[in-house]
Short mmCIF file of C-alpha atoms in Angstrom, two decimals:
data_model
loop_
_atom_site.label_atom_id
_atom_site.label_comp_id
_atom_site.label_asym_id
_atom_site.label_seq_id
_atom_site.Cartn_x
_atom_site.Cartn_y
_atom_site.Cartn_z
CA UNK A 24 -57.51 144.70 173.21
CA UNK A 25 -61.18 143.84 173.88
CA UNK A 26 -62.52 140.36 174.46
CA UNK A 27 -64.29 140.53 171.10
CA UNK A 28 -60.99 141.29 169.41
CA UNK A 29 -59.38 138.30 171.10
CA UNK A 30 -62.11 135.95 169.96
CA UNK A 31 -61.85 137.38 166.45
CA UNK A 32 -58.20 136.36 166.25
CA UNK A 33 -58.90 132.87 164.94
CA UNK A 34 -57.52 130.44 162.41
CA UNK A 35 -60.62 130.99 160.29
CA UNK A 36 -59.56 134.60 159.76
CA UNK A 37 -56.06 133.49 158.82
CA UNK A 38 -57.46 131.18 156.16
CA UNK A 39 -59.51 133.98 154.56
CA UNK A 40 -56.39 135.77 153.29
CA UNK A 41 -54.37 134.26 150.41
CA UNK A 42 -51.08 135.67 151.75
CA UNK A 43 -51.64 134.19 155.22
CA UNK A 44 -52.63 130.79 153.81
CA UNK A 45 -49.42 130.74 151.81
CA UNK A 46 -47.37 131.80 154.80
CA UNK A 47 -48.94 129.13 157.02
CA UNK A 48 -47.99 126.39 154.56
CA UNK A 49 -44.56 127.81 153.73
CA UNK A 50 -43.79 128.25 157.41
CA UNK A 51 -44.61 124.63 158.11
CA UNK A 52 -42.43 123.31 155.28
CA UNK A 53 -39.61 125.77 156.01
CA UNK A 54 -39.25 124.41 159.55
CA UNK A 55 -38.73 120.82 158.39
CA UNK A 56 -34.98 121.15 157.62
CA UNK A 57 -34.40 122.47 161.15
CA UNK A 58 -36.09 119.36 162.56
CA UNK A 59 -34.20 117.03 160.20
CA UNK A 60 -30.62 118.27 160.08
CA UNK A 61 -29.29 116.99 163.41
CA UNK A 62 -30.61 113.44 162.99
CA UNK A 63 -29.51 113.37 159.33
CA UNK A 64 -26.00 114.39 160.37
CA UNK A 65 -25.80 111.84 163.18
CA UNK A 66 -27.08 108.93 161.07
CA UNK A 67 -24.82 109.81 158.13
CA UNK A 68 -21.63 110.24 160.15
CA UNK A 69 -22.38 107.23 162.34
CA UNK A 70 -22.79 104.97 159.29
CA UNK A 71 -19.33 105.87 157.97
CA UNK A 72 -17.19 107.07 160.89
CA UNK A 73 -18.86 105.63 163.99
CA UNK A 74 -20.84 106.82 166.96
CA UNK A 75 -18.14 108.92 168.64
CA UNK A 76 -17.61 111.27 165.71
CA UNK A 77 -21.38 111.36 165.11
CA UNK A 78 -21.88 112.60 168.67
CA UNK A 79 -19.17 115.23 168.31
CA UNK A 80 -20.66 116.37 165.01
CA UNK A 81 -24.07 116.88 166.61
CA UNK A 82 -22.47 118.81 169.48
CA UNK A 83 -20.50 121.07 167.11
CA UNK A 84 -23.65 121.68 165.04
CA UNK A 85 -25.64 122.71 168.13
CA UNK A 86 -22.84 124.91 169.46
CA UNK A 87 -22.37 126.74 166.15
CA UNK A 88 -26.12 127.20 165.85
CA UNK A 89 -26.37 128.71 169.34
CA UNK A 90 -23.30 130.96 169.16
CA UNK A 91 -24.11 132.51 165.78
CA UNK A 92 -27.89 132.80 166.21
CA UNK A 93 -28.05 136.43 167.41
CA UNK A 94 -25.66 137.60 164.67
CA UNK A 95 -27.79 135.96 162.00
CA UNK A 96 -30.94 137.54 163.41
CA UNK A 97 -29.21 140.92 163.56
CA UNK A 98 -28.21 140.56 159.91
CA UNK A 99 -31.84 140.00 158.92
CA UNK A 100 -32.96 143.07 160.89
CA UNK A 101 -30.30 145.30 159.37
CA UNK A 102 -30.23 144.19 155.75
CA UNK A 103 -33.70 142.73 155.33
CA UNK A 104 -34.61 139.06 154.92
CA UNK A 105 -34.39 138.81 151.13
CA UNK A 106 -30.59 138.81 151.00
CA UNK A 107 -29.79 137.27 154.38
CA UNK A 108 -32.17 134.32 154.10
CA UNK A 109 -31.17 133.48 150.53
CA UNK A 110 -27.43 133.65 151.19
CA UNK A 111 -27.65 131.62 154.39
CA UNK A 112 -29.92 128.97 152.88
CA UNK A 113 -27.70 128.44 149.84
CA UNK A 114 -24.48 128.53 151.88
CA UNK A 115 -25.76 125.92 154.33
CA UNK A 116 -26.83 123.73 151.42
CA UNK A 117 -23.29 123.99 150.02
CA UNK A 118 -21.82 122.83 153.35
CA UNK A 119 -24.22 119.88 153.51
CA UNK A 120 -23.62 118.92 149.89
CA UNK A 121 -19.88 119.06 150.46
CA UNK A 122 -20.20 116.65 153.37
CA UNK A 123 -22.59 114.42 151.41
CA UNK A 124 -20.17 114.17 148.48
CA UNK A 125 -17.00 113.57 150.53
CA UNK A 126 -18.28 111.74 153.60
CA UNK A 127 -16.59 108.41 152.86
CA UNK A 128 -13.12 109.92 152.48
CA UNK A 129 -13.49 113.02 154.69
CA UNK A 130 -11.11 113.20 157.68
CA UNK A 131 -12.42 114.05 161.13
CA UNK A 132 -11.53 117.74 160.83
CA UNK A 133 -13.51 118.13 157.62
CA UNK A 134 -16.57 116.42 159.08
CA UNK A 135 -16.50 118.71 162.12
CA UNK A 136 -15.91 121.77 159.94
CA UNK A 137 -18.93 120.91 157.79
CA UNK A 138 -21.02 120.39 160.94
CA UNK A 139 -19.92 123.79 162.26
CA UNK A 140 -20.70 125.52 158.96
CA UNK A 141 -24.09 123.83 158.81
CA UNK A 142 -24.99 125.28 162.21
CA UNK A 143 -23.42 128.69 161.66
CA UNK A 144 -25.14 129.18 158.28
CA UNK A 145 -28.63 128.15 159.34
CA UNK A 146 -31.21 130.64 158.06
CA UNK A 147 -33.29 131.98 161.02
CA UNK A 148 -36.56 130.97 159.42
CA UNK A 149 -38.54 130.61 162.64
CA UNK A 150 -37.52 134.05 163.88
CA UNK A 151 -38.29 135.63 160.50
CA UNK A 152 -41.72 133.99 160.42
CA UNK A 153 -42.61 135.32 163.86
CA UNK A 154 -41.45 138.79 162.83
CA UNK A 155 -43.51 138.56 159.65
CA UNK A 156 -46.67 137.63 161.52
CA UNK A 157 -46.09 140.50 163.94
CA UNK A 158 -45.92 142.92 161.00
CA UNK A 159 -48.73 141.58 158.84
CA UNK A 160 -51.16 140.42 161.55
CA UNK A 161 -51.56 143.06 164.29
CA UNK A 162 -52.73 142.04 167.75
CA UNK A 163 -56.23 143.40 167.10
CA UNK A 164 -56.63 140.99 164.16
CA UNK A 165 -55.35 137.38 164.15
CA UNK A 166 -51.77 137.98 165.32
CA UNK A 167 -52.25 135.84 168.43
CA UNK A 168 -53.57 132.90 166.42
CA UNK A 169 -50.63 133.26 164.02
CA UNK A 170 -48.09 133.16 166.83
CA UNK A 171 -49.82 130.12 168.32
CA UNK A 172 -49.74 128.49 164.88
CA UNK A 173 -45.96 128.98 164.81
CA UNK A 174 -45.64 127.18 168.17
CA UNK A 175 -47.91 124.35 167.06
CA UNK A 176 -46.05 123.78 163.81
CA UNK A 177 -42.79 123.40 165.75
CA UNK A 178 -44.28 120.34 167.44
CA UNK A 179 -45.60 119.06 164.12
CA UNK A 180 -42.25 119.31 162.31
CA UNK A 181 -40.38 117.63 165.15
CA UNK A 182 -42.66 114.66 164.60
CA UNK A 183 -42.56 114.70 160.79
CA UNK A 184 -38.90 115.70 160.33
CA UNK A 185 -37.20 112.82 162.15
CA UNK A 186 -39.68 110.38 160.59
CA UNK A 187 -38.73 111.68 157.13
CA UNK A 188 -35.01 111.30 157.88
CA UNK A 189 -35.55 107.75 159.12
CA UNK A 190 -37.53 106.93 155.98
CA UNK A 191 -34.85 108.28 153.64
CA UNK A 192 -32.08 106.53 155.57
CA UNK A 193 -34.00 103.27 155.55
CA UNK A 194 -34.98 103.32 151.89
CA UNK A 195 -31.64 104.48 150.48
CA UNK A 196 -28.52 105.24 152.51
CA UNK A 197 -28.17 107.44 155.62
CA UNK A 198 -25.98 110.02 153.88
CA UNK A 199 -28.72 110.76 151.33
CA UNK A 200 -30.70 112.36 154.16
CA UNK A 201 -28.08 115.15 154.03
CA UNK A 202 -28.93 115.68 150.36
CA UNK A 203 -32.65 115.95 151.15
CA UNK A 204 -32.02 118.46 153.95
CA UNK A 205 -29.72 120.53 151.72
CA UNK A 206 -32.18 120.76 148.84
CA UNK A 207 -35.22 121.35 151.05
CA UNK A 208 -33.39 123.91 153.20
CA UNK A 209 -32.12 125.91 150.21
CA UNK A 210 -35.49 125.90 148.47
CA UNK A 211 -37.52 126.93 151.50
CA UNK A 212 -35.01 129.60 152.53
CA UNK A 213 -35.16 131.23 149.10
CA UNK A 214 -38.97 131.02 149.00
CA UNK A 215 -39.24 132.43 152.52
CA UNK A 216 -36.78 135.18 151.60
CA UNK A 217 -38.97 136.21 148.68
CA UNK A 218 -42.15 136.12 150.77
CA UNK A 219 -40.54 138.02 153.64
CA UNK A 220 -38.97 140.55 151.30
CA UNK A 221 -42.38 141.31 149.85
CA UNK A 222 -44.01 141.91 153.24
CA UNK A 223 -41.14 143.19 155.41
CA UNK A 224 -42.11 146.50 157.01
CA UNK A 225 -39.12 147.23 159.21
CA UNK A 226 -36.97 150.02 157.79
CA UNK A 227 -33.37 148.90 157.35
CA UNK A 228 -31.24 150.67 159.95
CA UNK A 229 -27.58 149.69 159.74
CA UNK A 230 -25.94 150.49 163.06
CA UNK A 231 -23.17 149.36 165.35
CA UNK A 232 -24.12 146.45 167.63
CA UNK A 233 -25.25 147.37 171.11
CA UNK A 234 -26.47 145.28 174.04
CA UNK A 235 -30.06 144.18 174.40
CA UNK A 236 -32.25 146.40 176.58
CA UNK A 237 -32.26 145.19 180.18
CA UNK A 238 -36.02 144.65 180.12
CA UNK A 239 -35.51 141.84 177.59
CA UNK A 240 -33.01 139.79 179.58
CA UNK A 241 -35.64 138.00 181.75
CA UNK A 242 -37.62 137.15 178.60
CA UNK A 243 -34.53 135.68 176.92
CA UNK A 244 -33.71 133.72 180.10
CA UNK A 245 -37.34 132.56 180.24
CA UNK A 246 -36.87 130.91 176.84
CA UNK A 247 -33.85 129.04 178.20
CA UNK A 248 -35.76 127.76 181.22
CA UNK A 249 -38.77 126.60 179.22
CA UNK A 250 -36.72 124.75 176.59
CA UNK A 251 -34.61 123.22 179.36
CA UNK A 252 -37.83 121.91 180.89
CA UNK A 253 -38.87 120.41 177.55
CA UNK A 254 -35.55 118.61 177.07
CA UNK A 255 -35.62 117.30 180.63
CA UNK A 256 -39.14 115.96 180.16
CA UNK A 257 -37.99 114.16 177.00
CA UNK A 258 -35.08 112.71 178.96
CA UNK A 259 -37.56 111.60 181.62
CA UNK A 260 -39.49 109.75 178.92
CA UNK A 261 -36.30 107.99 177.82
CA UNK A 262 -35.44 107.13 181.43
CA UNK A 263 -38.88 105.75 182.25
CA UNK A 264 -38.92 103.61 179.10
CA UNK A 265 -35.43 102.27 179.81
CA UNK A 266 -36.31 101.44 183.41
CA UNK A 267 -39.32 99.48 182.16
CA UNK A 268 -37.17 97.62 179.63
CA UNK A 269 -39.19 99.18 176.78
CA UNK A 270 -36.71 101.64 175.26
CA UNK A 271 -38.63 101.69 171.98
CA UNK A 272 -41.61 103.24 173.77
CA UNK A 273 -39.66 106.42 174.54
CA UNK A 274 -40.55 107.80 171.12
CA UNK A 275 -44.25 107.25 171.79
CA UNK A 276 -44.01 109.06 175.12
CA UNK A 277 -42.33 112.06 173.48
CA UNK A 278 -44.97 112.01 170.73
CA UNK A 279 -47.69 112.25 173.40
CA UNK A 280 -45.94 115.32 174.81
CA UNK A 281 -46.05 116.88 171.33
CA UNK A 282 -49.67 115.84 170.84
CA UNK A 283 -50.68 117.57 174.08
CA UNK A 284 -48.77 120.67 173.01
CA UNK A 285 -50.45 120.74 169.59
CA UNK A 286 -53.90 120.48 171.18
CA UNK A 287 -53.17 123.11 173.81
CA UNK A 288 -51.61 125.47 171.28
CA UNK A 289 -54.52 125.21 168.84
CA UNK A 290 -57.05 125.94 171.57
CA UNK A 291 -54.96 128.82 172.91
CA UNK A 292 -54.62 130.38 169.48
CA UNK A 293 -58.35 130.08 168.84
CA UNK A 294 -59.53 131.61 172.11
CA UNK A 295 -56.76 133.93 173.40
CA UNK A 296 -57.95 133.89 177.05
CA UNK A 297 -58.30 137.13 179.00
CA UNK A 298 -55.34 138.31 181.03
CA UNK A 299 -51.77 139.28 180.30
CA UNK A 300 -49.18 137.13 178.57
CA UNK A 301 -47.43 136.79 181.92
CA UNK A 302 -50.62 135.41 183.48
CA UNK A 303 -50.92 132.96 180.59
CA UNK A 304 -47.35 131.76 181.22
CA UNK A 305 -48.08 131.27 184.92
CA UNK A 306 -51.20 129.22 184.18
CA UNK A 307 -49.56 127.11 181.47
CA UNK A 308 -46.45 126.56 183.60
CA UNK A 309 -48.69 125.36 186.43
CA UNK A 310 -50.23 122.78 184.06
CA UNK A 311 -46.74 121.67 183.04
CA UNK A 312 -45.59 121.36 186.66
CA UNK A 313 -48.74 119.41 187.54
CA UNK A 314 -48.06 116.91 184.76
CA UNK A 315 -44.41 116.50 185.72
CA UNK A 316 -45.27 116.01 189.39
CA UNK A 317 -47.73 113.32 188.37
CA UNK A 318 -44.99 111.56 186.43
CA UNK A 319 -42.56 111.85 189.36
CA UNK A 320 -45.16 110.58 191.81
CA UNK A 321 -46.42 107.51 189.96
CA UNK A 322 -43.74 106.61 187.40
CA UNK A 323 -44.20 103.74 184.97
CA UNK A 324 -45.08 103.86 181.30
CA UNK A 325 -48.84 104.39 181.63
CA UNK A 326 -48.72 107.19 184.19
CA UNK A 327 -45.78 108.82 182.41
CA UNK A 328 -47.85 108.83 179.20
CA UNK A 329 -50.66 110.60 181.06
CA UNK A 330 -48.22 112.97 182.74
CA UNK A 331 -46.52 113.99 179.50
CA UNK A 332 -49.84 114.52 177.72
CA UNK A 333 -51.04 116.77 180.56
CA UNK A 334 -47.76 118.68 180.67
CA UNK A 335 -47.86 119.13 176.91
CA UNK A 336 -51.16 121.01 177.15
CA UNK A 337 -49.27 123.96 178.60
CA UNK A 338 -46.18 123.78 176.39
CA UNK A 339 -47.23 125.68 173.26
CA UNK A 340 -49.00 128.22 175.46
CA UNK A 341 -45.75 129.02 177.28
CA UNK A 342 -43.81 129.27 174.02
CA UNK A 343 -46.42 131.46 172.32
CA UNK A 344 -46.85 133.77 175.31
CA UNK A 345 -43.09 134.25 175.80
CA UNK A 346 -42.71 135.32 172.18
CA UNK A 347 -45.65 137.65 172.71
CA UNK A 348 -43.77 139.22 175.62
CA UNK A 349 -40.68 139.61 173.46
CA UNK A 350 -42.66 141.21 170.63
CA UNK A 351 -44.17 143.72 173.04
CA UNK A 352 -40.83 144.69 174.57
CA UNK A 353 -38.39 144.45 171.65
CA UNK A 354 -37.74 147.42 169.37
CA UNK A 355 -39.26 146.64 165.99
CA UNK A 356 -35.90 147.11 164.29
CA UNK A 357 -34.35 144.37 166.49
CA UNK A 358 -37.21 141.92 166.79
CA UNK A 359 -35.66 139.13 164.71
CA UNK A 360 -32.41 139.48 166.65
CA UNK A 361 -34.30 139.19 169.96
CA UNK A 362 -36.09 136.07 168.73
CA UNK A 363 -32.68 134.64 167.78
CA UNK A 364 -31.33 135.41 171.25
CA UNK A 365 -34.28 133.46 172.64
CA UNK A 366 -33.43 130.53 170.36
CA UNK A 367 -29.83 130.65 171.60
CA UNK A 368 -31.00 130.70 175.21
CA UNK A 369 -33.16 127.69 174.35
CA UNK A 370 -30.12 125.82 173.04
CA UNK A 371 -28.28 126.56 176.29
CA UNK A 372 -31.29 125.51 178.35
CA UNK A 373 -31.58 122.27 176.38
CA UNK A 374 -27.90 121.50 177.00
CA UNK A 375 -28.27 122.18 180.74
CA UNK A 376 -31.42 120.08 180.96
CA UNK A 377 -29.91 117.16 179.05
CA UNK A 378 -26.70 117.23 181.10
CA UNK A 379 -28.59 117.38 184.39
CA UNK A 380 -30.92 114.54 183.41
CA UNK A 381 -27.94 112.35 182.60
CA UNK A 382 -27.38 111.92 186.34
CA UNK A 383 -31.04 111.26 187.20
CA UNK A 384 -33.58 108.49 186.71
CA UNK A 385 -36.88 109.04 184.95
CA UNK A 386 -38.89 110.20 187.95
CA UNK A 387 -36.15 112.53 189.14
CA UNK A 388 -35.95 114.02 185.65
CA UNK A 389 -39.65 114.84 185.89
CA UNK A 390 -38.90 116.78 189.08
CA UNK A 391 -36.07 118.67 187.40
CA UNK A 392 -38.35 119.53 184.49
CA UNK A 393 -40.97 120.88 186.90
CA UNK A 394 -38.31 122.98 188.64
CA UNK A 395 -37.03 124.46 185.38
CA UNK A 396 -40.52 125.42 184.26
CA UNK A 397 -41.16 126.97 187.68
CA UNK A 398 -38.00 129.06 187.20
CA UNK A 399 -39.32 130.12 183.79
CA UNK A 400 -42.57 131.21 185.40
CA UNK A 401 -40.67 133.29 187.96
CA UNK A 402 -38.66 134.91 185.16
CA UNK A 403 -41.91 135.82 183.43
CA UNK A 404 -43.00 137.60 186.62
CA UNK A 405 -39.65 139.39 186.83
CA UNK A 406 -40.02 140.58 183.24
CA UNK A 407 -43.23 142.38 184.22
CA UNK A 408 -41.78 144.20 187.21
CA UNK A 409 -41.18 147.95 186.89
CA UNK A 410 -37.55 148.82 186.35
CA UNK A 411 -35.67 150.41 189.25
CA UNK A 412 -35.09 154.15 189.23
CA UNK A 413 -31.37 153.70 188.59
CA UNK A 414 -32.19 151.88 185.34
CA UNK A 415 -34.67 154.52 184.23
CA UNK A 416 -32.56 157.51 185.19
CA UNK A 417 -30.34 158.97 182.46
CA UNK A 418 -26.61 158.57 182.86
CA UNK A 419 -24.83 161.71 184.03
CA UNK A 420 -21.16 162.18 183.56
CA UNK A 421 -19.20 163.38 186.61
CA UNK A 422 -18.53 167.08 186.93
#
């Protein structure tokens, strides 16, 4: 792709097409339930059953989401998004509505079952959106800007979503946040299913499951390392705020991380710098590591705010570039499944990062975040290495 093509891949081009304008807006709204559901579940269960069951509910939700992610992505690839997205969106809404209606009298087992079903029935909207952009916006047009837009909107919804849940819980009752998530999730899943069904260009190929190609494993692991670094940086923000006796400022610090990511992602999508996606990951990871090292070196609220803003500048770039690597390496007929594997790896990375940070103070968590992003950068390099001869050679049966 020429430099002129890269510069042509801009948000202005996206806005010239009615279908892409609609998809940009629908994609933003469709991500909101994902950013709202965990907090809505925790606040609702905590208000009725207490903090312990609320914590277990959130853990079960995350586990079910991670374990079933690849299967849900595979379903979309093999049957098309129109059926899969609609069924999953409506089924998840039913689970949430069941919990909303019975929360006061529901025993522990029912609460945990509803949490598990909510995670297991989550429609893979983010993966479907990335697949859609890959089909409708080729790399020579504005595909890069579209993928960057997807990364940026993730940061946006994780600011807006929790704020919306807090507003609903404050104005009415916490359990009504479940109702909002159920209705919004069902509506956006059905709308996205219709939009995706109209533009889906992957031929449906039902087939028996088989393992991912080896060349994709470093890319999937890269997603785990990068999301682990994000979670650890957020834990560093919480730790620094607590050490300063200003716990309420942790939210502001995390918002600055998101603000840096939004800015960096918008610029990256507009310009698409020269070089490979792997080179982009290395450069963005270096920015992240620099910011985290600054936070570990100086500590305190002010320097941590600067550190997280600097680190955030590289965040959306890493996310966008890693999905670009996956799109280039994944078979078209399994692209949504591969994106779902990356989301699952991200869930695992987040769990590892959160657990590790639990034993560290704020400045040490910054160091762990830098280390995890450095590992992600190494995995990006590994993904670009030529495969050994024994991998490329065809299997020969003995005799």
